[in-house]
Amino acid sequence: MEMISCELDRKSAIPLYEQLYEYIKKEILNGRLPYKAKLPSKRKLAEFLEISQNTIETAYNQLSDEGYVEVIPRRGYFVQAHEDLEYVPKADMPVQESERKEDFIYHFHPGQIDSAYFPIHSWRKLAKQIISEENRELLLLGDPQGEWELRKEIAYYLYHSRGVICTPDQILVGAGMEILLQQLLILLDDELVYGVEDPGYHLIHRLLKTHAKEVYPLAVDEDGLMIEELEQAHIDVAYVTPSHHFPYGTILPVNRRMKLLNWAAEKEGRYIIEDDYDSEFRYSGKSIPSLQSMDQNGKVIYAGSFSKSLMPSIRVSYMVLPTKLSSRFGNEVSLYHSTVSRIDQHILAAFIRQGMFEKHLNRMRKVYRGKLDIVLRVLKGHSDSISLIGGQSGLHVVLVVDNGLSEEALLKKASQAGIKVYPLSSYMLVRKEDMLPTFVLGFAGIEEEKLEEALVALLDCWK
Amino acid sequence: MEMISCELDRKSAIPLYEQLYEYIKKEILNGRLPYKAKLPSKRKLAEFLEISQNTIETAYNQLSDEGYVEVIPRRGYFVQAHEDLEYVPKADMPVQESERKEDFIYHFHPGQIDSAYFPIHSWRKLAKQIISEENRELLLLGDPQGEWELRKEIAYYLYHSRGVICTPDQILVGAGMEILLQQLLILLDDELVYGVEDPGYHLIHRLLKTHAKEVYPLAVDEDGLMIEELEQAHIDVAYVTPSHHFPYGTILPVNRRMKLLNWAAEKEGRYIIEDDYDSEFRYSGKSIPSLQSMDQNGKVIYAGSFSKSLMPSIRVSYMVLPTKLSSRFGNEVSLYHSTVSRIDQHILAAFIRQGMFEKHLNRMRKVYRGKLDIVLRVLKGHSDSISLIGGQSGLHVVLVVDNGLSEEALLKKASQAGIKVYPLSSYMLVRKEDMLPTFVLGFAGIEEEKLEEALVALLDCWK
């Protein structure tokens, strides 16, 4: 047994025990203290290094906790076997580079909103009320399905705005549609075949594929989803956007709705996921009734979100499960945790309860209607080369460009002009060869004063 | 063509056009207005019903938008074909039952924390600062990887507290470990075989199974994970808790750590997911170095969370990806959205930056150390029938009960006494037949003043 000749720096900010621990660790890893070697007794080492036995003990215990040495009662501390690995001195912290930012002048993002009108002061006031001593309880784990107070408000809102018939027990709250869909997959049988509209919301397809599900594209014509495809492809679960097809904007006609509901009713295990992603923004007539409101057989899983109606950064979406599935939730998914902060859920519940949500929606309908009018007016002058799909509701339009340029060329020109646009092809699974270049143009995120110049800049660069 | 004899209620809150629309819809669905029937012209119906043509037009357009009628230019409106479906009158809103609550007197939840000491006033103050006019930008879509400001604080914190070497670019923020794991699955190859510690964090196993991955349990002995198992089961990705095994509390000794790192380095595509779920709470010596800090080959995916160190209800976890994987993130997962509210991310970043997090951690270490002392003291008197695994760190201990009663009987007795405890078997994939009844006892969530009585009540009901 050799003595340990560690040089201790008594002026260092690093505690003596830690210096000793680091030194011995290094000696063991270097092999200078070999396997089975006995460490000096605490008393002897304390005398030799002129430090207290307590310090030695703390260092030895740390080495023992981490498995560098073994304690054999009444015999002492012995070096443990370990595979060869060089001593890795503590690395410096890497240089923290600064944030990378995109630099587009105009960004026609279909998921963006107009943030200028959000009642941020009311939201802050509610946040102040909710984050308080009396609500300390909200720091703890909440209901995995979502806070009851919020689910109650959502049930009430959906009944009155979308005719959705449900109780709070059927509602599941989560941090985005992707998350909710993943939880839904746990409730549904493993072997199901999924169908998604094509074109459609591309993330859903990706997500199902990632989870190794069988997924097929479902063709869409000018009236929306072609129902016959469901039978042909042996689909069990259809993901659809009946009130406002994404991205075409088509409303699925009542005869197809009925066919769709009848298809689902025909066989056990079939379901329809109704993604009602922006139904709040219809600018004429009354809102299109939800498919869920027409469903007599508990076949529709209704899904919605506050991303467009409130703000995309809050990450609150919801699903209304048929009672058969919601009762399964108690057993299965309840082991998971809610994915939305409880505090945020209560702020949102209060926002709806106090009528601020409805007021905000009414205001935003006017704002977006005004923006859509600008889009329609500017594009009208270019009807020779650009035609429009949609244009009665929602926060985006679809442009078909027929000026001889390819999609790639148009994208490049836009990008060079500092304009970000999204080609329809990125939302398609099966790409049609003879299709004219088509783009999904989100107009909500561009300020009203800049929208016309943004559109003109786009049209100019495409000339 | 028949006239439409709709009785309009001019005093109703329902607009006239909506009454007319509902009436015609019903007539179509009842078959009284058959397929191909022509609706009266707007002018004639307006005269007949003594209302304006505008009202008729709004009703007709709504029917046309929803596909009940078709407009043929210069000929008029014709009833569309639809499958038979009875008219579903608008259902009443279901009765909203009240919230169901659990009623345990004492709840030894391993995921719970002590909320009494959280600086809720500081948090509220930060929330007030962040939710402001100048930060309107935070309402819009943020970085899918998480806000840069928060990732910067996490990188700095992890370097100093856990020796984790990373830049903010490697960090992924998400609403819980389950969510982050799902995003990680998108980055990793499809065909990989996963290994999870058994016993271990049961949700991980469930999650991987749901996503149809090949998953095998990895046996754990008194020193932690048995590394040989990895080779034998042809594992590619191992999910481990090396600094504080869940639930046993074992620290994986350095020789096994090195074997584990060497195993991962040997083959392309192998990874270790290091779940460092409660490393903040070690009560003696210095913290156990993270496995990530010893990794020279970019093989460790480090994962942590603010659930225990701050509050479980905020839903913020993070992963540190090896650079090879984080660069893949840009292409793949960036299409997804962050699952945590941007506002919350900025509140949290400020909380860490201003030193409040560290202060809170120091305080909580003392609080939990005190609670653990109570647990150890109370259980000491029962060492004939109860032995303890762990007990040096973390927010839970593991109790092995040897008094002749079965796990089922013990659970029942506890439940009857209003006490919720969690059997180890619920964290096990392969159940050992000869195992004594064992429980995972979370002590953090029970108030200090009540902890002794809670433990005594538990021991009493088990007598």
Coordinates of N, CA and C in Angstrom, one line a residue, chain B residues 245-385:
Chain B
H245 N -30.8 4.9 -10.2 CA -31.7 4.0 -10.9 C -33.1 4.2 -10.4
F246 N -34.0 4.3 -11.4 CA -35.4 4.3 -11.0 C -36.0 2.9 -11.1
P247 N -36.6 2.4 -10.0 CA -36.8 3.0 -8.7 C -35.8 2.6 -7.7
Y248 N -34.8 1.8 -7.9 CA -34.0 1.3 -6.8 C -33.1 2.3 -6.2
G249 N -32.7 3.3 -7.0 CA -31.8 4.3 -6.4 C -30.3 4.0 -6.5
T250 N -30.0 2.9 -7.1 CA -28.6 2.5 -7.3 C -27.8 3.4 -8.1
I251 N -26.5 3.7 -7.8 CA -25.7 4.4 -8.7 C -24.9 3.4 -9.6
L252 N -24.9 3.5 -10.9 CA -24.2 2.6 -11.7 C -22.7 2.8 -11.5
P253 N -22.0 1.7 -11.1 CA -20.6 1.9 -10.8 C -19.7 2.2 -12.0
V254 N -18.6 2.8 -11.8 CA -17.8 3.3 -12.9 C -17.4 2.2 -13.9
N255 N -17.1 1.0 -13.4 CA -16.7 0.0 -14.3 C -17.9 -0.4 -15.3
R256 N -19.1 -0.4 -14.8 CA -20.2 -0.7 -15.7 C -20.5 0.5 -16.6
R257 N -20.3 1.7 -16.1 CA -20.4 2.9 -16.9 C -19.5 2.8 -18.1
M258 N -18.3 2.4 -17.8 CA -17.3 2.3 -18.9 C -17.6 1.2 -19.9
K259 N -18.0 0.1 -19.4 CA -18.5 -1.0 -20.2 C -19.6 -0.5 -21.1
L260 N -20.5 0.2 -20.5 CA -21.7 0.7 -21.2 C -21.3 1.6 -22.4
L261 N -20.4 2.6 -22.1 CA -19.9 3.5 -23.1 C -19.1 2.8 -24.2
N262 N -18.3 1.8 -23.8 CA -17.6 1.0 -24.8 C -18.5 0.2 -25.7
W263 N -19.5 -0.4 -25.0 CA -20.5 -1.1 -25.8 C -21.1 -0.2 -26.9
A264 N -21.5 1.0 -26.5 CA -22.1 1.9 -27.5 C -21.1 2.3 -28.6
A265 N -19.8 2.5 -28.2 CA -18.8 3.0 -29.2 C -18.5 1.9 -30.2
E266 N -18.7 0.7 -29.8 CA -18.3 -0.4 -30.7 C -19.0 -0.5 -32.1
K267 N -20.3 0.0 -32.1 CA -21.0 -0.2 -33.3 C -21.8 1.1 -33.7
E268 N -21.8 1.4 -35.0 CA -22.5 2.5 -35.6 C -24.0 2.3 -35.2
G269 N -24.7 3.4 -34.9 CA -26.1 3.3 -34.7 C -26.5 3.0 -33.2
R270 N -25.5 2.6 -32.4 CA -25.9 2.4 -31.0 C -26.0 3.7 -30.2
Y271 N -26.9 3.8 -29.3 CA -27.1 4.9 -28.5 C -27.4 4.6 -27.0
I272 N -27.1 5.4 -26.1 CA -27.5 5.3 -24.7 C -28.4 6.5 -24.4
I273 N -29.6 6.3 -24.0 CA -30.4 7.4 -23.5 C -30.3 7.5 -22.0
E274 N -29.6 8.5 -21.5 CA -29.4 8.7 -20.1 C -30.5 9.6 -19.5
D275 N -31.4 8.9 -18.7 CA -32.4 9.7 -18.1 C -32.0 10.1 -16.7
D276 N -31.7 11.4 -16.5 CA -31.1 11.9 -15.3 C -32.2 12.6 -14.5
Y277 N -33.3 11.8 -14.2 CA -34.6 12.4 -13.8 C -34.6 13.2 -12.5
D278 N -33.7 12.8 -11.5 CA -33.8 13.5 -10.2 C -32.4 13.7 -9.6
S279 N -31.4 13.9 -10.5 CA -30.0 14.0 -10.1 C -29.8 15.2 -9.2
E280 N -30.7 16.2 -9.2 CA -30.5 17.4 -8.4 C -30.6 17.0 -6.9
F281 N -31.2 15.9 -6.6 CA -31.4 15.6 -5.2 C -30.5 14.5 -4.6
R282 N -29.3 14.8 -4.5 CA -28.3 13.9 -3.8 C -27.9 14.7 -2.5
Y283 N -28.0 14.0 -1.4 CA -27.9 14.7 -0.1 C -26.5 14.6 0.5
S284 N -25.6 13.8 0.0 CA -24.2 13.8 0.6 C -23.2 13.7 -0.5
G285 N -22.0 14.2 -0.3 CA -21.0 14.2 -1.3 C -21.4 15.1 -2.5
K286 N -20.5 15.0 -3.6 CA -20.9 15.8 -4.8 C -21.8 15.0 -5.7
S287 N -22.3 15.6 -6.7 CA -23.3 14.9 -7.5 C -22.5 13.9 -8.4
I288 N -23.2 12.8 -8.7 CA -22.5 11.8 -9.5 C -22.4 12.4 -11.0
P289 N -21.2 12.3 -11.5 CA -21.0 12.8 -12.9 C -22.0 12.1 -13.9
S290 N -22.5 12.9 -14.8 CA -23.4 12.3 -15.8 C -22.6 11.4 -16.7
L291 N -23.3 10.4 -17.3 CA -22.6 9.6 -18.2 C -22.2 10.4 -19.5
Q292 N -23.0 11.4 -19.8 CA -22.7 12.2 -21.0 C -21.3 12.9 -20.8
S293 N -21.0 13.2 -19.6 CA -19.7 13.9 -19.4 C -18.5 13.0 -19.6
M294 N -18.7 11.7 -19.6 CA -17.7 10.7 -19.8 C -17.6 10.2 -21.2
D295 N -18.6 10.6 -22.0 CA -18.7 10.1 -23.4 C -17.8 10.8 -24.4
Q296 N -17.0 10.1 -25.1 CA -16.0 10.7 -26.0 C -16.5 10.5 -27.5
N297 N -17.6 9.7 -27.6 CA -18.0 9.3 -29.0 C -19.3 9.7 -29.5
G298 N -19.9 10.7 -28.8 CA -21.3 11.2 -29.2 C -22.3 10.1 -29.2
K299 N -22.3 9.3 -28.1 CA -23.2 8.1 -28.0 C -24.3 8.3 -27.0
V300 N -24.2 9.3 -26.1 CA -25.1 9.5 -25.1 C -26.1 10.6 -25.4
I301 N -27.4 10.3 -25.3 CA -28.5 11.2 -25.4 C -28.9 11.5 -24.0
Y302 N -28.6 12.7 -23.5 CA -28.9 13.0 -22.1 C -30.3 13.6 -22.0
A303 N -31.0 13.2 -21.0 CA -32.4 13.7 -20.8 C -32.7 14.1 -19.4
G304 N -33.3 15.2 -19.2 CA -33.7 15.7 -17.9 C -35.0 16.5 -17.9
S305 N -35.4 16.9 -16.8 CA -36.7 17.5 -16.7 C -36.8 18.5 -15.5
F306 N -37.7 19.5 -15.6 CA -38.0 20.4 -14.5 C -39.1 19.9 -13.6
S307 N -39.6 18.7 -13.8 CA -40.8 18.2 -13.1 C -40.5 18.1 -11.6
K308 N -39.3 17.6 -11.3 CA -39.0 17.4 -9.9 C -38.3 18.6 -9.3
S309 N -37.5 19.2 -10.1 CA -36.7 20.3 -9.6 C -37.5 21.6 -9.4
L310 N -38.6 21.7 -10.2 CA -39.4 22.9 -10.1 C -40.9 22.6 -9.8
M311 N -41.6 22.0 -10.8 CA -43.0 21.6 -10.6 C -43.4 20.7 -11.7
P312 N -44.1 19.6 -11.3 CA -44.5 18.7 -12.4 C -45.5 19.2 -13.3
S313 N -46.3 20.2 -12.9 CA -47.4 20.7 -13.7 C -46.9 21.7 -14.8
I314 N -45.6 22.1 -14.8 CA -45.2 23.0 -15.9 C -44.9 22.3 -17.2
R315 N -44.6 21.0 -17.1 CA -44.3 20.2 -18.3 C -43.2 20.7 -19.2
V316 N -42.0 20.8 -18.6 CA -40.8 21.1 -19.4 C -39.7 20.1 -19.2
S317 N -39.4 19.4 -20.2 CA -38.2 18.5 -20.2 C -37.3 18.8 -21.3
Y318 N -36.1 18.2 -21.3 CA -35.2 18.6 -22.3 C -34.3 17.3 -22.6
M319 N -33.8 17.3 -23.8 CA -32.8 16.3 -24.2 C -31.6 17.0 -24.8
V320 N -30.4 16.4 -24.5 CA -29.2 16.9 -25.2 C -28.8 15.8 -26.2
L321 N -28.9 16.2 -27.5 CA -28.6 15.3 -28.5 C -27.1 15.3 -28.9
P322 N -26.5 14.2 -29.2 CA -25.2 14.2 -29.8 C -25.3 15.1 -31.1
T323 N -24.2 15.8 -31.5 CA -24.3 16.7 -32.7 C -24.8 16.0 -33.9
K324 N -24.4 14.7 -34.1 CA -24.9 14.0 -35.3 C -26.4 14.0 -35.4
L325 N -27.0 13.8 -34.2 CA -28.5 13.7 -34.2 C -29.1 15.1 -34.2
S326 N -28.5 16.1 -33.5 CA -29.1 17.4 -33.5 C -29.1 18.1 -34.9
S327 N -28.1 17.7 -35.7 CA -28.1 18.3 -37.0 C -29.2 17.7 -37.9
R328 N -29.5 16.4 -37.6 CA -30.6 15.8 -38.3 C -32.0 16.4 -37.9
F329 N -32.0 17.0 -36.7 CA -33.3 17.6 -36.3 C -33.7 18.7 -37.2
G330 N -32.8 19.5 -37.6 CA -33.1 20.6 -38.5 C -33.9 20.2 -39.7
N331 N -33.6 19.0 -40.3 CA -34.3 18.6 -41.5 C -35.6 17.8 -41.2
E332 N -35.6 17.1 -40.1 CA -36.8 16.2 -39.8 C -37.8 16.8 -38.9
V333 N -37.4 17.0 -37.7 CA -38.5 17.3 -36.7 C -38.8 18.8 -36.7
S334 N -38.0 19.6 -37.4 CA -38.3 21.0 -37.4 C -39.6 21.3 -38.0
L335 N -40.2 20.4 -38.7 CA -41.5 20.6 -39.3 C -42.6 20.5 -38.2
Y336 N -42.2 19.9 -37.1 CA -43.2 19.9 -36.0 C -43.1 21.2 -35.2
H337 N -44.0 21.3 -34.2 CA -44.0 22.5 -33.4 C -43.5 22.2 -32.0
S338 N -42.9 23.2 -31.4 CA -42.5 23.0 -30.0 C -43.8 22.6 -29.2
T339 N -43.6 21.8 -28.2 CA -44.8 21.4 -27.4 C -44.9 22.2 -26.1
V340 N -44.1 23.2 -25.9 CA -44.2 24.0 -24.7 C -44.5 25.5 -25.1
S341 N -45.4 26.1 -24.4 CA -45.7 27.5 -24.6 C -44.5 28.3 -24.6
R342 N -44.4 29.2 -25.5 CA -43.2 30.1 -25.6 C -43.1 31.0 -24.4
I343 N -44.3 31.5 -24.0 CA -44.3 32.4 -22.8 C -43.7 31.7 -21.6
D344 N -44.1 30.4 -21.4 CA -43.6 29.7 -20.2 C -42.1 29.4 -20.4
Q345 N -41.6 29.2 -21.6 CA -40.2 29.0 -21.8 C -39.4 30.2 -21.4
H346 N -39.9 31.4 -21.7 CA -39.2 32.6 -21.4 C -39.3 32.9 -19.9
I347 N -40.4 32.6 -19.3 CA -40.5 32.8 -17.8 C -39.4 31.9 -17.1
L348 N -39.4 30.7 -17.6 CA -38.4 29.7 -17.0 C -37.0 30.2 -17.2
A349 N -36.7 30.6 -18.5 CA -35.3 31.1 -18.8 C -34.9 32.2 -17.8
A350 N -35.8 33.2 -17.6 CA -35.5 34.3 -16.7 C -35.3 33.8 -15.3
F351 N -36.1 32.8 -14.9 CA -36.1 32.2 -13.5 C -34.7 31.6 -13.3
I352 N -34.1 30.9 -14.3 CA -32.8 30.4 -14.2 C -31.7 31.5 -14.2
R353 N -31.9 32.3 -15.2 CA -30.9 33.4 -15.4 C -30.7 34.3 -14.2
Q354 N -31.8 34.5 -13.5 CA -31.7 35.4 -12.3 C -31.3 34.7 -11.0
G355 N -30.9 33.5 -11.2 CA -30.4 32.7 -10.0 C -31.5 32.2 -9.1
M356 N -32.8 32.3 -9.5 CA -33.8 31.8 -8.6 C -33.9 30.3 -8.6
F357 N -33.5 29.7 -9.7 CA -33.6 28.3 -9.8 C -32.6 27.6 -8.8
E358 N -31.4 28.1 -8.9 CA -30.3 27.6 -8.0 C -30.7 27.7 -6.5
K359 N -31.2 28.9 -6.2 CA -31.6 29.2 -4.8 C -32.7 28.2 -4.4
H360 N -33.7 28.0 -5.3 CA -34.8 27.1 -5.0 C -34.3 25.7 -4.8
L361 N -33.4 25.2 -5.7 CA -32.8 23.9 -5.5 C -32.1 23.7 -4.2
N362 N -31.3 24.7 -3.8 CA -30.6 24.6 -2.5 C -31.6 24.4 -1.4
R363 N -32.6 25.2 -1.5 CA -33.7 25.1 -0.4 C -34.3 23.8 -0.4
M364 N -34.7 23.3 -1.6 CA -35.5 22.0 -1.7 C -34.6 20.8 -1.2
R365 N -33.3 20.9 -1.5 CA -32.4 19.8 -1.1 C -32.5 19.7 0.5
K366 N -32.5 20.8 1.2 CA -32.7 20.7 2.6 C -34.0 20.2 3.0
V367 N -35.1 20.7 2.3 CA -36.4 20.2 2.7 C -36.6 18.7 2.5
Y368 N -36.1 18.2 1.4 CA -36.3 16.8 1.1 C -35.3 15.9 1.9
R369 N -34.1 16.4 2.2 CA -33.2 15.7 3.1 C -33.9 15.5 4.4
G370 N -34.6 16.6 4.9 CA -35.4 16.5 6.2 C -36.5 15.5 6.1
K371 N -37.2 15.4 5.0 CA -38.2 14.5 4.9 C -37.7 13.0 4.8
L372 N -36.6 12.9 4.1 CA -36.0 11.6 4.0 C -35.5 11.1 5.4
D373 N -35.0 12.0 6.2 CA -34.6 11.7 7.6 C -35.8 11.2 8.4
I374 N -36.9 11.8 8.2 CA -38.1 11.3 8.9 C -38.5 9.9 8.4
V375 N -38.4 9.7 7.1 CA -38.7 8.3 6.6 C -37.8 7.3 7.2
L376 N -36.5 7.6 7.2 CA -35.5 6.7 7.7 C -35.7 6.4 9.2
R377 N -36.0 7.4 10.0 CA -36.2 7.3 11.4 C -37.4 6.5 11.7
V378 N -38.5 6.8 11.0 CA -39.8 6.0 11.3 C -39.6 4.5 10.9
L379 N -39.0 4.3 9.8 CA -38.9 2.9 9.3 C -37.9 2.1 10.1
K380 N -36.9 2.8 10.7 CA -35.9 2.1 11.5 C -36.5 1.2 12.6
G381 N -37.6 1.7 13.2 CA -38.2 0.9 14.2 C -38.9 -0.3 13.7
H382 N -38.9 -0.5 12.4 CA -39.7 -1.7 11.9 C -38.8 -2.6 11.0
S383 N -37.5 -2.6 11.3 CA -36.5 -3.3 10.5 C -36.8 -4.8 10.5
D384 N -37.6 -5.3 11.4 CA -37.9 -6.7 11.4 C -38.7 -7.1 10.2
S385 N -39.6 -6.3 9.8 CA -40.5 -6.7 8.7 C -40.4 -5.8 7.5

